[in-house]
Amino acid sequence: MSIKSIAAKIFAKKIYEKTQKWANNPVATQQKVFKQLLRKAKNTRFGIDHDFDKIKTYADFAAHVPIRDYEAVKPYVEQVVKGSENILWPGKPLYFAKTSGTTSGAKYIPLTKESMPFHIQAARN
């Protein structure tokens, strides 16, 4: 077995163990992430418009943040594309990922410095 194979197996085992840690506690993990996201985004335009500072539970979130498609969120995205800060997430994104959806043409998804490691991690894992 090559050194690469051994290293890959060790790396895969560590990723598996890390994933199992949060996967074995899905409700607690989701609640923790939910609270972190609300806290981080509460002072953004979207967070202020949807009273993130008052949201404590999923039921609160469902009451304050309506389900909508990209077209309904597009005014926020357009503000970000024009260079406005703190609209959907604190600060300004580094890049925009352009998707080519089938429903309404091209869509722009902001990618922040903070979100990039998660995109990379998801692709790697």
C-alpha atoms as one frame of an Amber mdcrd trajectory, in Angstrom:
protein
   0.000   0.000   0.000   1.400   3.399  -0.976   1.921   6.323   1.361  -0.839
   8.161  -0.518  -3.282   5.339   0.150  -2.394   5.232   3.836  -2.732   9.001
   4.174  -6.065   8.940   2.315  -7.422   6.265   4.658  -6.337   8.205   7.749
  -7.880  11.391   6.359 -11.120   9.608   5.425 -11.347   8.081   8.912 -10.979
  11.510  10.545 -13.652  13.014   8.276 -15.960  10.076   9.004 -15.510  10.435
  12.770 -16.115  14.174  12.622 -19.252  13.678  10.528 -20.559  10.974  12.857
 -20.130  13.279  15.852 -22.695  15.772  14.555 -24.782  13.217  12.641 -25.442
  11.292  15.863 -26.949  14.441  17.404 -28.865  15.988  14.490 -31.398  18.033
  16.463 -28.812  19.561  18.782 -26.490  20.206  15.828 -29.220  21.914  13.798
 -30.345  24.051  16.750 -26.774  25.163  17.373 -26.253  26.124  13.723 -29.697
  27.777  13.574 -28.877  30.024  16.546 -25.411  30.861  15.186 -26.821  31.870
  11.788 -29.555  34.031  13.322 -27.103  35.746  15.675 -24.630  36.404  12.870
 -27.233  37.758  10.408 -29.510  39.698  12.777 -27.978  43.083  11.851 -28.136
  42.561   8.087 -30.883  44.158   5.988 -32.549  40.745   5.617 -32.217  40.035
   9.340 -33.681  43.403  10.322 -36.516  43.088   7.790 -37.414  39.677   9.248
 -36.882  40.411  12.970 -34.047  37.931  13.454 -33.402  39.443  16.891 -36.864
  38.228  18.020 -36.583  34.710  16.599 -35.890  32.021  19.198 -37.468  28.893
  17.671 -38.147  27.365  14.284 -41.827  28.328  14.698 -40.733  31.958  15.171
 -38.582  31.701  12.064 -41.449  30.246  10.015 -43.704  33.087  11.188 -41.180
  35.831  10.339 -39.525  34.504   7.166 -41.928  33.472   4.415 -41.063  30.730
   1.970 -40.176  32.297  -1.372 -38.420  31.605  -4.624 -35.303  33.275  -5.977
 -37.308  36.005  -7.703 -38.678  37.147  -4.337 -35.164  37.283  -2.831 -33.682
  38.882  -5.961 -34.052  42.514  -4.720 -31.706  41.670  -1.840 -29.244  39.953
  -4.183 -29.320  42.931  -6.547 -28.348  45.254  -3.671 -25.386  42.992  -2.899
 -24.365  42.851  -6.583 -24.386  46.670  -6.656 -21.880  46.686  -3.791 -24.053
  47.274  -0.729 -22.816  45.731   2.503 -24.656  43.785   5.191 -27.630  42.833
   3.054 -27.958  39.040   3.234 -24.865  38.396   5.351 -22.433  40.657   7.221
 -19.971  42.474   4.981 -19.606  42.023   1.236 -19.150  38.760  -0.651 -15.865
  37.933  -2.345 -17.495  36.392  -5.399 -20.805  35.515  -6.969 -21.520  32.028
  -8.197 -23.629  32.158 -11.320 -26.076  29.315 -11.674 -28.025  28.515 -14.784
 -31.331  27.374 -13.397 -34.129  26.184 -15.616 -36.882  28.294 -14.037 -35.735
  31.895 -14.363 -32.399  31.985 -16.105 -29.133  32.959 -14.428 -29.071  33.385
 -10.690 -26.306  34.941  -8.613 -25.394  33.436  -5.269 -23.057  35.468  -3.044
 -19.978  33.614  -1.760 -18.311  35.113   1.296 -14.889  34.616   2.795 -16.657
  32.884   5.669 -18.653  30.519   3.439 -15.810  29.451   1.123 -14.307  26.860
   3.513 -17.740  25.221   3.822 -18.118  24.988   0.030 -14.642  23.477  -0.236
 -15.272  21.105   2.659 -18.571  19.921   1.181 -16.955  19.260  -2.207 -14.009
  17.472  -0.593 -16.119  15.320   1.691
